[in-house]
Structures are given as structure tokens and as C-alpha cells.
Coordinates of C-alpha atoms and ligand atoms in Angstrom, one line a residue:
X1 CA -65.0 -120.5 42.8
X2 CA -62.8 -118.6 40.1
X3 CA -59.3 -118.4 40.5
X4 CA -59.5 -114.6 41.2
X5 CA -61.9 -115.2 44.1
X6 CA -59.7 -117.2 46.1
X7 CA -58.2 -116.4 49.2
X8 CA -54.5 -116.9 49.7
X9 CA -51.9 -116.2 52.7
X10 CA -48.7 -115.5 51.2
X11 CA -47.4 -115.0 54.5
X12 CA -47.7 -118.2 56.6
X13 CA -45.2 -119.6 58.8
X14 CA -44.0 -123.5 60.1
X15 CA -41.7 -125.4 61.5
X16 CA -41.0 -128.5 59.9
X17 CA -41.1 -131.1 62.0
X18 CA -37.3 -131.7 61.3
X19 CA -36.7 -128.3 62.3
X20 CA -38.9 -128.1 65.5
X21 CA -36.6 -131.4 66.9
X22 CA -33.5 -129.7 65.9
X23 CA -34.5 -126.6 67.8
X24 CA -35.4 -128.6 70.9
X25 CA -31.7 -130.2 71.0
X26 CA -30.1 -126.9 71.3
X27 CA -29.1 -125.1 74.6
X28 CA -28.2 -121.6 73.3
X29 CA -30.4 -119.4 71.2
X30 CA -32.7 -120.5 69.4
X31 CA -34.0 -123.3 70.6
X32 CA -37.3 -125.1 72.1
X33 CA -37.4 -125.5 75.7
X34 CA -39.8 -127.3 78.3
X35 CA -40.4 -125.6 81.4
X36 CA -43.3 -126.2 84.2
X37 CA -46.2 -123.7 83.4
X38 CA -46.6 -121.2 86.4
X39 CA -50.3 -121.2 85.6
X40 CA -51.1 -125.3 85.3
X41 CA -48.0 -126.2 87.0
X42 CA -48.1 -128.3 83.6
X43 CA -44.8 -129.2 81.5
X44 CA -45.0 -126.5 78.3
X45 CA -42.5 -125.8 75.8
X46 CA -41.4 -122.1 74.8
X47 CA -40.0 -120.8 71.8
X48 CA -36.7 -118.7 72.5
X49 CA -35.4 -117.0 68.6
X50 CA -34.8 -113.3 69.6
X51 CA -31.2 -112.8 71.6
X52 CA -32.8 -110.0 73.5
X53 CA -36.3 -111.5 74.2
X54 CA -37.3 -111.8 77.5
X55 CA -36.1 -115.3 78.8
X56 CA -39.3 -117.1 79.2
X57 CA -39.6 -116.8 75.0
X58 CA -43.6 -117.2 73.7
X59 CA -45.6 -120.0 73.8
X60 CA -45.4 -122.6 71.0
X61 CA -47.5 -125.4 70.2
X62 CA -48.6 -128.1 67.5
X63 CA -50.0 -125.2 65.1
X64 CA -45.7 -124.5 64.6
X65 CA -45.4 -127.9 62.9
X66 CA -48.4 -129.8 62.4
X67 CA -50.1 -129.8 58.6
X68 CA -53.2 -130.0 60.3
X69 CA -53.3 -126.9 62.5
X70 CA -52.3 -125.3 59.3
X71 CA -55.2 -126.3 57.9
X72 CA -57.9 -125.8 60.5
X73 CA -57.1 -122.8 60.7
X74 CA -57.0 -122.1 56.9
X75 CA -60.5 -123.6 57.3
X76 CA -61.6 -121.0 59.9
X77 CA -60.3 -118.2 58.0
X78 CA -61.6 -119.1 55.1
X79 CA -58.4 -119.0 53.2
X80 CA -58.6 -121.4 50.2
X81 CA -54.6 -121.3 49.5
X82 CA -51.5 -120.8 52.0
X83 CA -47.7 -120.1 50.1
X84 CA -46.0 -122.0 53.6
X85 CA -42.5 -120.3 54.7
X86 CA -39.8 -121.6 57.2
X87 CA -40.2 -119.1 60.3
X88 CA -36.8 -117.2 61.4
X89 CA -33.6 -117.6 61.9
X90 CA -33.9 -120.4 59.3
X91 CA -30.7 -121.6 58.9
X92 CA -28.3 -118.5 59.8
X93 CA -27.4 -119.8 63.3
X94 CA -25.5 -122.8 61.6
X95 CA -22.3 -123.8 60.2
X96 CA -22.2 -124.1 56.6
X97 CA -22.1 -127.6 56.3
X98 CA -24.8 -127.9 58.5
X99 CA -26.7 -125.5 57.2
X100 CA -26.4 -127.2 53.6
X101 CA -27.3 -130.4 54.3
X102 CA -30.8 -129.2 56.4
X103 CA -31.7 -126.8 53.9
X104 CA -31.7 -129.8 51.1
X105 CA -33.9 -132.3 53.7
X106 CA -36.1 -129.3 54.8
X107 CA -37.1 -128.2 51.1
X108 CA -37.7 -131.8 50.6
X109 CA -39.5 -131.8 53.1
X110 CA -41.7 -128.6 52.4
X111 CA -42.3 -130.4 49.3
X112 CA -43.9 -133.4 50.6
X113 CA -45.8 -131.5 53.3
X114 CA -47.9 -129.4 50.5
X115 CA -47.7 -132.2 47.5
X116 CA -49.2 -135.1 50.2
X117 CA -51.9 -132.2 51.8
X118 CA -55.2 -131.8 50.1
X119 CA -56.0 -130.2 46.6
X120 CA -59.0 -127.7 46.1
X121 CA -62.4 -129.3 44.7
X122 CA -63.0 -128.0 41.5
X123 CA -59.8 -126.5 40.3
X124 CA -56.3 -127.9 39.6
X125 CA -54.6 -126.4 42.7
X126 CA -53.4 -127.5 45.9
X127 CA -54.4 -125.9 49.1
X128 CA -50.2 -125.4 50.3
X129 CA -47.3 -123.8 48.4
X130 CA -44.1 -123.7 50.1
X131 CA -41.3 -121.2 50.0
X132 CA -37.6 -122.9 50.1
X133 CA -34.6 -122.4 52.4
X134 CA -31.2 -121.7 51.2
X135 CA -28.1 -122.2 53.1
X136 CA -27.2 -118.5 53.5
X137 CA -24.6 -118.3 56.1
X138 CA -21.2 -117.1 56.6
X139 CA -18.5 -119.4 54.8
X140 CA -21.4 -120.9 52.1
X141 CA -20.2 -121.2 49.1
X142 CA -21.7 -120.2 45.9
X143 CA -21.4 -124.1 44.6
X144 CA -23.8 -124.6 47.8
X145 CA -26.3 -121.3 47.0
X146 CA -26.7 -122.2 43.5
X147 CA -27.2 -125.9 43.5
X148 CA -30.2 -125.3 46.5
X149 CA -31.8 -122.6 44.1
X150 CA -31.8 -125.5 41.3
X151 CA -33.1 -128.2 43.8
X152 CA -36.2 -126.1 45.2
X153 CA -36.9 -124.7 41.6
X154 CA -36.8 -128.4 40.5
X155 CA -40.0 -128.8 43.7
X156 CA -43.4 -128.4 41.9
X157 CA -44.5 -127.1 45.3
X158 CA -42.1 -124.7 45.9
X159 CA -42.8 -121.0 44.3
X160 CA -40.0 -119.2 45.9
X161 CA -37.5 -118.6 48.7
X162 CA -37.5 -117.2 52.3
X163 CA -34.4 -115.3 53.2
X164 CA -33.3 -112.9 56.4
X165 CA -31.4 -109.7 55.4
X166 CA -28.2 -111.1 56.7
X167 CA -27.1 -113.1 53.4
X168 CA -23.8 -114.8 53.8
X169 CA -23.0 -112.5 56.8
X170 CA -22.6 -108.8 55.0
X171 CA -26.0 -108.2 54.2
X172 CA -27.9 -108.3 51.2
X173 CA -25.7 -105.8 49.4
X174 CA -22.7 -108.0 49.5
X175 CA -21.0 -109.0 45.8
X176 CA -20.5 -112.7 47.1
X177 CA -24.9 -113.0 46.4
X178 CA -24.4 -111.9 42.8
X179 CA -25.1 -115.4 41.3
X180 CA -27.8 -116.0 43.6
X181 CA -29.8 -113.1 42.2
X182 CA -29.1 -114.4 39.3
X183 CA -29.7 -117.9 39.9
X184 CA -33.1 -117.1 41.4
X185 CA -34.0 -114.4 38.6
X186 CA -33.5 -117.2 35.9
X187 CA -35.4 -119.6 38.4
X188 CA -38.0 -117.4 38.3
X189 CA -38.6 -118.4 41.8
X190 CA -39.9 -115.4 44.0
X191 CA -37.8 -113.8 47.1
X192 CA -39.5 -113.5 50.0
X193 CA -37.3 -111.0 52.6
X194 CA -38.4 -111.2 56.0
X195 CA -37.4 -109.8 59.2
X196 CA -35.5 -111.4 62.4
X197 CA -32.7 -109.5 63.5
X198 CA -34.5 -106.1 64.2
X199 CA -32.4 -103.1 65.2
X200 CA -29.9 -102.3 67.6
X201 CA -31.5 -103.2 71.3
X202 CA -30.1 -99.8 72.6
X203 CA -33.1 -98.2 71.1
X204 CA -35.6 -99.8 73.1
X205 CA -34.6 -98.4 76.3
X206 CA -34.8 -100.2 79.5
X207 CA -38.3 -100.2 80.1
X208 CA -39.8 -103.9 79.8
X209 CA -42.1 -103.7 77.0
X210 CA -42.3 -107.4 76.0
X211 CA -42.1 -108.1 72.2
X212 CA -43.5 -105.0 71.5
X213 CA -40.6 -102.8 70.1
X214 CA -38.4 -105.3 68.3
X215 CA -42.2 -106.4 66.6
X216 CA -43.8 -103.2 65.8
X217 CA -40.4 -101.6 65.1
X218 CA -37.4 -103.5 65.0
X219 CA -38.6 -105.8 62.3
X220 CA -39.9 -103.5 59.8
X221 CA -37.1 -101.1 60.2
X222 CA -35.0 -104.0 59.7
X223 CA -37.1 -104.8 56.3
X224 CA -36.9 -101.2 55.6
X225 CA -32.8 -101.3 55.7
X226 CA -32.1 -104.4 53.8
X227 CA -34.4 -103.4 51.1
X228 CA -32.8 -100.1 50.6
X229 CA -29.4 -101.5 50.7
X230 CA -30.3 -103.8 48.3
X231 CA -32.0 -100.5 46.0
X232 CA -28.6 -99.0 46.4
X233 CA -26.7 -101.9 45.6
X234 CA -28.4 -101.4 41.9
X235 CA -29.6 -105.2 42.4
X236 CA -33.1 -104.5 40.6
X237 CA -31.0 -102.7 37.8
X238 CA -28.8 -105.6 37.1
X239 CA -31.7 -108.2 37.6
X240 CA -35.1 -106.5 36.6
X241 CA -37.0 -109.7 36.7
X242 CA -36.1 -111.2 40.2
X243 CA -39.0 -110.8 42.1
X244 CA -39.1 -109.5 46.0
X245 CA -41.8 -109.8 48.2
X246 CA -41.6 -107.8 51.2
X247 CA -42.9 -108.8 54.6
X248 CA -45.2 -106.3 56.7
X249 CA -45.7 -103.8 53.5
X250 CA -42.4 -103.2 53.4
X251 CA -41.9 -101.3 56.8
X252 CA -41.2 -98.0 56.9
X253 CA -39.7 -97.7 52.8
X254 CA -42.8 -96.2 51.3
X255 CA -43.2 -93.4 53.9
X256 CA -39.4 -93.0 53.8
X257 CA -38.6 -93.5 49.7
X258 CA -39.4 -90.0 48.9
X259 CA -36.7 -88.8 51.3
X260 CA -34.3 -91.8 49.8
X261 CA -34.7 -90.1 46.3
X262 CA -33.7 -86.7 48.2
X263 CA -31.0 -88.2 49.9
X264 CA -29.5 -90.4 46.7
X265 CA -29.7 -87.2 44.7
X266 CA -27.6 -84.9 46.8
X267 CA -25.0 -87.4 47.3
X268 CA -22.0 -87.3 44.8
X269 CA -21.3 -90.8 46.0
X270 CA -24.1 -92.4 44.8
X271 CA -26.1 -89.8 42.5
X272 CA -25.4 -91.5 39.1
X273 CA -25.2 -94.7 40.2
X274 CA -28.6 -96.2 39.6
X275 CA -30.6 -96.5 36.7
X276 CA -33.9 -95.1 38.2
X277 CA -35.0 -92.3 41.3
X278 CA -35.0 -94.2 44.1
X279 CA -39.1 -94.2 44.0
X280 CA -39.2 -96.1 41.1
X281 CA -37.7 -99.5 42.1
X282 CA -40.8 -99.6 44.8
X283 CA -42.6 -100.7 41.4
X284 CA -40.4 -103.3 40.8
X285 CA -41.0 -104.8 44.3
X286 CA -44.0 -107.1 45.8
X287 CA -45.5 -106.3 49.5
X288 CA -47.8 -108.7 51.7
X289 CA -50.8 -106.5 53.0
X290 CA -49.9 -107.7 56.9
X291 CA -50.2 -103.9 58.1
X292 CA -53.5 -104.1 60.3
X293 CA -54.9 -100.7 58.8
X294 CA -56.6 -99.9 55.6
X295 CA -54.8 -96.1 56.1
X296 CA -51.2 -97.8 55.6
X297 CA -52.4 -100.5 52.6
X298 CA -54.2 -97.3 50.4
X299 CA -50.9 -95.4 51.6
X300 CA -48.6 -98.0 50.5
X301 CA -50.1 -98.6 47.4
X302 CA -50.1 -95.2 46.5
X303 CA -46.1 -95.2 46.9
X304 CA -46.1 -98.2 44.6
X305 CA -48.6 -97.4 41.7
X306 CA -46.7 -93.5 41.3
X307 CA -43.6 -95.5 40.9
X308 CA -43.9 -95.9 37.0
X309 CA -43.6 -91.6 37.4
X310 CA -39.6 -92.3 38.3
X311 CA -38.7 -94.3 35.6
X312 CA -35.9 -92.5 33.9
X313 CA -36.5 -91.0 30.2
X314 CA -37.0 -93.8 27.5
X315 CA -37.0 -96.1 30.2
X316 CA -40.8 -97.7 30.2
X317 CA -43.1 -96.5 27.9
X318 CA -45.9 -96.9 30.4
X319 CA -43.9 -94.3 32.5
X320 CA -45.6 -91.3 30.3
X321 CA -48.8 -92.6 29.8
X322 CA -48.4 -93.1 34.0
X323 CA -47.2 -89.7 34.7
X324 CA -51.0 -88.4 33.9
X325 CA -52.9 -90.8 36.5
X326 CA -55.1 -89.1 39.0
X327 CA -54.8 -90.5 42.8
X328 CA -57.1 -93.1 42.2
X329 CA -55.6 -94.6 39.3
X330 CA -52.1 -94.6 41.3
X331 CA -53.7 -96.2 44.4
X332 CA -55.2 -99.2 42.0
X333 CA -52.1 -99.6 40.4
X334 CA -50.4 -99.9 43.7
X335 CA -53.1 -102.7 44.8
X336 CA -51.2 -104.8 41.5
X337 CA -48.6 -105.8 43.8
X338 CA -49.9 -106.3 47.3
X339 CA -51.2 -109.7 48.9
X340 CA -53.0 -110.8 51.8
X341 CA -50.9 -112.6 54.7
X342 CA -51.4 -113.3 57.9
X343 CA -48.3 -114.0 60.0
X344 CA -49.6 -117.4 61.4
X345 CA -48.6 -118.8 64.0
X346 CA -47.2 -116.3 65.3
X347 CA -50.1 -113.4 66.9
X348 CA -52.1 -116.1 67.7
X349 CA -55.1 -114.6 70.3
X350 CA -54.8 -113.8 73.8
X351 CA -57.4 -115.6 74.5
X352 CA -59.2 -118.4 72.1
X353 CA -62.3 -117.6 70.7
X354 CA -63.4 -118.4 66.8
X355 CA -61.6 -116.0 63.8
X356 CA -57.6 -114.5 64.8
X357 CA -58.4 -110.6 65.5
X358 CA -54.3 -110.5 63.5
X359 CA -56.4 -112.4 60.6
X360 CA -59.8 -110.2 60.8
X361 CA -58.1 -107.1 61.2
X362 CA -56.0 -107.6 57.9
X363 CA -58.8 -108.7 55.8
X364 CA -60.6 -105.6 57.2
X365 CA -58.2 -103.6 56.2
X366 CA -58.3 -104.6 52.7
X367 CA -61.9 -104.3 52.5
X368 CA -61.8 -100.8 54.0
X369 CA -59.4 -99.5 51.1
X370 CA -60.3 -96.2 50.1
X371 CA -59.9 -96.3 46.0
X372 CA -59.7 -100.2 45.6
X373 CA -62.7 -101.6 44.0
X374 CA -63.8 -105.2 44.5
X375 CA -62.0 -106.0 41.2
X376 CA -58.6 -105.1 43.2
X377 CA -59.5 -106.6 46.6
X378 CA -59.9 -109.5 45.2
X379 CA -56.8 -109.1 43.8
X380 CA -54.9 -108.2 46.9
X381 CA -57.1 -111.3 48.6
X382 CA -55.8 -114.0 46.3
X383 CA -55.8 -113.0 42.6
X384 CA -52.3 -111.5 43.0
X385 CA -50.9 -114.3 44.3
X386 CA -52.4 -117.1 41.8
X387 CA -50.3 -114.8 39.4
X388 CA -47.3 -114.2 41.1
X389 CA -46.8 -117.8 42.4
X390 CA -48.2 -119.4 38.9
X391 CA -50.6 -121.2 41.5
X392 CA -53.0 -123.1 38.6
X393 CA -49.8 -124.4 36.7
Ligands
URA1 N1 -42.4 -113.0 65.3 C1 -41.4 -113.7 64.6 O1 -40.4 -114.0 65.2 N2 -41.6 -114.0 63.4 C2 -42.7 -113.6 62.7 O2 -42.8 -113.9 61.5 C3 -43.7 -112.9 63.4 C4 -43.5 -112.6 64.7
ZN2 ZN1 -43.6 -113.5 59.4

């Protein structure tokens, strides 16, 4: 199969085995507990990594940790590739010590788990990628940041880095990160932001809803906060190579970026201070295509490919010959920087039956793309990714 057949899950998650055991010695939040099933009156263990999740947590299993799992259901998916990332709270419950020492075992780790798993027949490529942890926690030290950047960059395996949007305890925006932009930017390794913390539990209410409003809402408003901090922050002016993927298509920023552009404009505090309208740094960004509806990818990509419109004057000089393209062109442009995902394990079904409806429903979605021609859902499915992750090098 050519390389711009494949299919490959950018977003994919595990817990290393290391990690799984070090969540099952805790007592507080998160952790892995073992309680007696009220169904089988069985022993199971639950997964507790929310503060305000309902006590009982979710079910977790074997397809958290073991390489296997992973790949059976890679295999009943179909997906050729997976780029493998630490689920949340990685490492921001612990002290920095702590948190320095299992970031450096866990990327080795990650490395051994996709360079020991099998390689696709046919083509130079193995079938995991990994995504580093870095110790990003209150009190780490830049010494500690930098040198973890280096090690996972020095990982074949490892294309990039996960990271939460709580940085080194002020959020992404926060000075003290400076020279881990710029470590990663001159890494060249990719930034994966992802959700955990969600949004202030006030706003749910006190109706019990389950996971469903910190899940649908809370993380990609969370996503959707970070990101825009980190736009205002002028992080993408000062490092216009580093690379961000965005989980769940970016939440709520390219419905809302229009109305940032408004916003940034009619604010003396902040109306000169970036390079660009607001819109155009949503072109400088990467999104995974885990939205569920082929409405939101055609909509988000549209947000993305108009970007090159908002580069400043003398900025870009494919920002005039962009300014003339019709709704089409702007929607295919968009599809340049989206990528299939799938959220696994987490979503698994309700009830077991053969394909994830989470897994079906996303790769319906791409195929259901008003605008995108095969050319460009084959992109989205896999030939974005092989470029963005260097996957045959
Ligand atoms: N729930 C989580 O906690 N993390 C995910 O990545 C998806 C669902
Ligand atoms: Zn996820």
C-alpha cells in the first residue's frame, strides 16, 4: 500500500505498564482501584483521573497498557499506524523530582514499546510511534524541561510530546516555558495539547450527568483556552516552526476565532501586540479529526485553509494568491492539517460487538466531507500524518 494510503491514529492513548502500577499504589486522585463488581460480584478495577468524577470512576482494563490490545484493535480498525500518547494527568500530580525521574523511564519505555512491536510488510515503517512525556510541573526546572526534550528527540520512536494546558503550574502562557518552545521548535518534535482539567465544575449544575459535560464540554473548552492563551502570548510569532496539534479539532477555537480577531482588535491592551489577526495563527496549528461529524471537520477546515487571508501585509506571499480562493479551495486547504484519531481506550462500546461506533463514526465523518476529494481524505486518513511525524524516516 503507498504511503498516502495508510491509515494512522494520531490520537491513541496508554498506560505504560510503569504507569498503570504507579497509579494503583496511590490513594488519592488519580489512581487504579479494585472494587467487587455489583454486576458479577467479581473483583474489577476502576480508573479514577477527574477530581469531580463520579466516585465509582470508568472501567479500565488490559487494552490501557497492554501492546497487544493496542494492536488488535489497530487490526480491527484497519489502522496501519498508531502515533501512541501517555493518557492524562501524565505527570502533573507529582513532585518535581518525581515527576523527572518517571518521565525519563516512561519515554524509555514508550521507546521500547513501539521499536520491539511489529513493522509494516512492505514499507520501512513501524506500526507504533510514541509521543514523550515531559516533567511539567510546578517547581521543574528548565535544566529538567530541556534535558527530557533532548532525551525523547534522541528516541527514533518518538515524534513528539503530549502536554496538559497547565505547564509548570501558570498555564501555557507563562514566560518560565520560553526555552521549551524553543527547545521543542529546534527539536522539531511535534506538541500534542490535550485536555484534562476541563472547566470550572460550577457550570455543570447539580444534575448527575455522568462524564457527559466535562467530556463534551469541559475538555474542549479547556483546549479552546489554552490555545488562545497561547495565540495571545505571541508564542507562534516568536517560534513559527514549533508545531501544535490540537486534540478534538481544536474545541470550540474555529467557531470562536472570528470573534477573538474582534475582540484582540478592539482591545488597546493587546491590539498591536501580535504579528498576525487572530484567524491567521489557526494556519499555523495541526487538529486531529476526533469530532464525530463530517459538518464540524468541513467546518473546521474551512477556519483553517482562510487562515493564509490574515496574514499581515508582506507577510506570506501565498497570503495574496490565498485571498482569491473560492470555498472549496479554502475547505481543501484546511484538510492539509487535519488527521484521523481515535481516542482509544477511552469510548470504548457500551456493549462489545466488532468495529468502535467512536472509531466508525470518525472515519465516517471524514468520508462524508463535503469539498474534500479522495486525494485529501486520504490525507486526513494517514497521508498527513506520514508527513507531519516523518513516519518513513
Ligand atoms: N477521557 C479522558 O480522560 N481522556 C481522554 O483522552 C478521553 C476521554
Ligand atoms: Zn485523548
Amino acid at each position: 500500500m503507498s504511503a498516502q494510503r495508510l491509515l494512522v491514529d494520531i490520537h491513541t492513548h496508554v498506560y505504560l505498564p510503569r504507569y498503570a502500577a504507579f497509579l494503583r499504589s496511590r490513594t488519592s486522585v488519580p489512581r487504579i482501584f479494585t472494587r467487587t463488581s455489583p454486576e458479577s460480584g467479581k473483583p474489577e478495577e476502576r480508573l479514577l483521573i477527574l477530581d469531580d468524577e463520579p466516585s465509582s470512576g470508568r472501567p479500565i482494563g488490559s487494552q490501557y497498557w497492554d501492546r497487544d490490545e493496542k494492536l488488535k484493535f489497530m487490526d480491527r480498525h484497519a489502522i496501519d499506524v498508531s502515533v501512541v500518547s501517555s493518557a492524562n494527568p501524565w505527570l502533573d500530580f507529582l513532585p518535581a523530582q518525581t515527576a523527572h525521574t518517571l518521565a525519563g523511564e516512561l519515554n524509555n519505555d514508550l521507546e521500547t514499546y513501539c521499536s520491539t512491536g511489529p513493522s509494516l510488510a512492505q514499507q520501512n515503517l513501524k506500526r507504533l510511534y510514541g509521543f514523550g512525556l515531559l516533567p511539567l510541573v510546578p517547581g521543574a526546572t528548565t535544566d529538567s524541561l530541556v534535558s527530557t526534550v533532548e532525551q525523547i528527540a534522541s528516541l527514533p520512536h518518538l515524534k513528539g510530546i503530549i502536554m496538559g494546558s497547565r505547564g509548570v503550574g501558570k498555564g501555557l502562557d507563562d514566560e518560565a516555558l520560553e526555552p521549551v518552545w524553543a527547545a521543542l521548535e529546534k527539536a522539531g518534535l511535534v506538541v500534542f495539547l490535550h485536555p484534562h482539567y476541563g472547566v470550572d465544575k460550577n457550570a455543570w449544575g447539580e444534575k448527575e450527568n455522568g462524564h457527559v459535560l466535562p467530556l463534551a464540554l469541559g475538555f474542549p473548552f479547556e483546549t479552546t483556552i489554552a490555545t488562545t492563551r497561547l495565540i495571545l502570548s505571541g508564542v507562534f510569532d516568536r517560534y513559527p516552526n514549533l508545531r501544535v496539534l490540537l486534540a478534538h479539532s481544536g474545541g470550540a477555537l474555529p467557531q470562536l476565532s472570528s470573534r477573538l480577531a474582534s475582540c484582540i482588535t478592539h482591545d488597546p491592551l493587546v491590539a498591536s501586540r501580535l504579528k498576525h489577526d487572530a484567524r491567521y495563527y489557526l494556519g499555523k496549528l495541526y487538529f486531529d479529526a476526533v469530532a464525530y461529524g463530517s459538518e464540524e471537520l468541513g467546518f473546521v477546515s474551512d477556519a483553517i485553509g482562510r487562515a493564509e487571508k490574515y496574514a499581515s501585509a508582506g507577510a506570506s506571499a501565498a497570503a495574496s494568491s490565498a485571498k482569491g480562493t473560492d470555498g472549496t479551495e479554502k475547505r481543501r486547504a484546511g484538510a492539509k492539517r487535519m488527521m484521523f484519531g481515535t481516542d482509544h481506550p477511552f469510548f470504548p462500546p457500551l456493549s462489545e460487538t466488532g468495529k468502535w461506533k467512536s472509531v466508525v463514526e470518525n472515519l465516517e465523518a471524514i468520508d462524508g466531507v463535503y469539498g474534500w476529494d479522495e486525494a485529501d481524505k486520504d490525507a486526513v486518513r494517514g497521508g498527513n500524518a506520514f508527513t507531519l511525524f516523518s513516519l518513513g524516516s
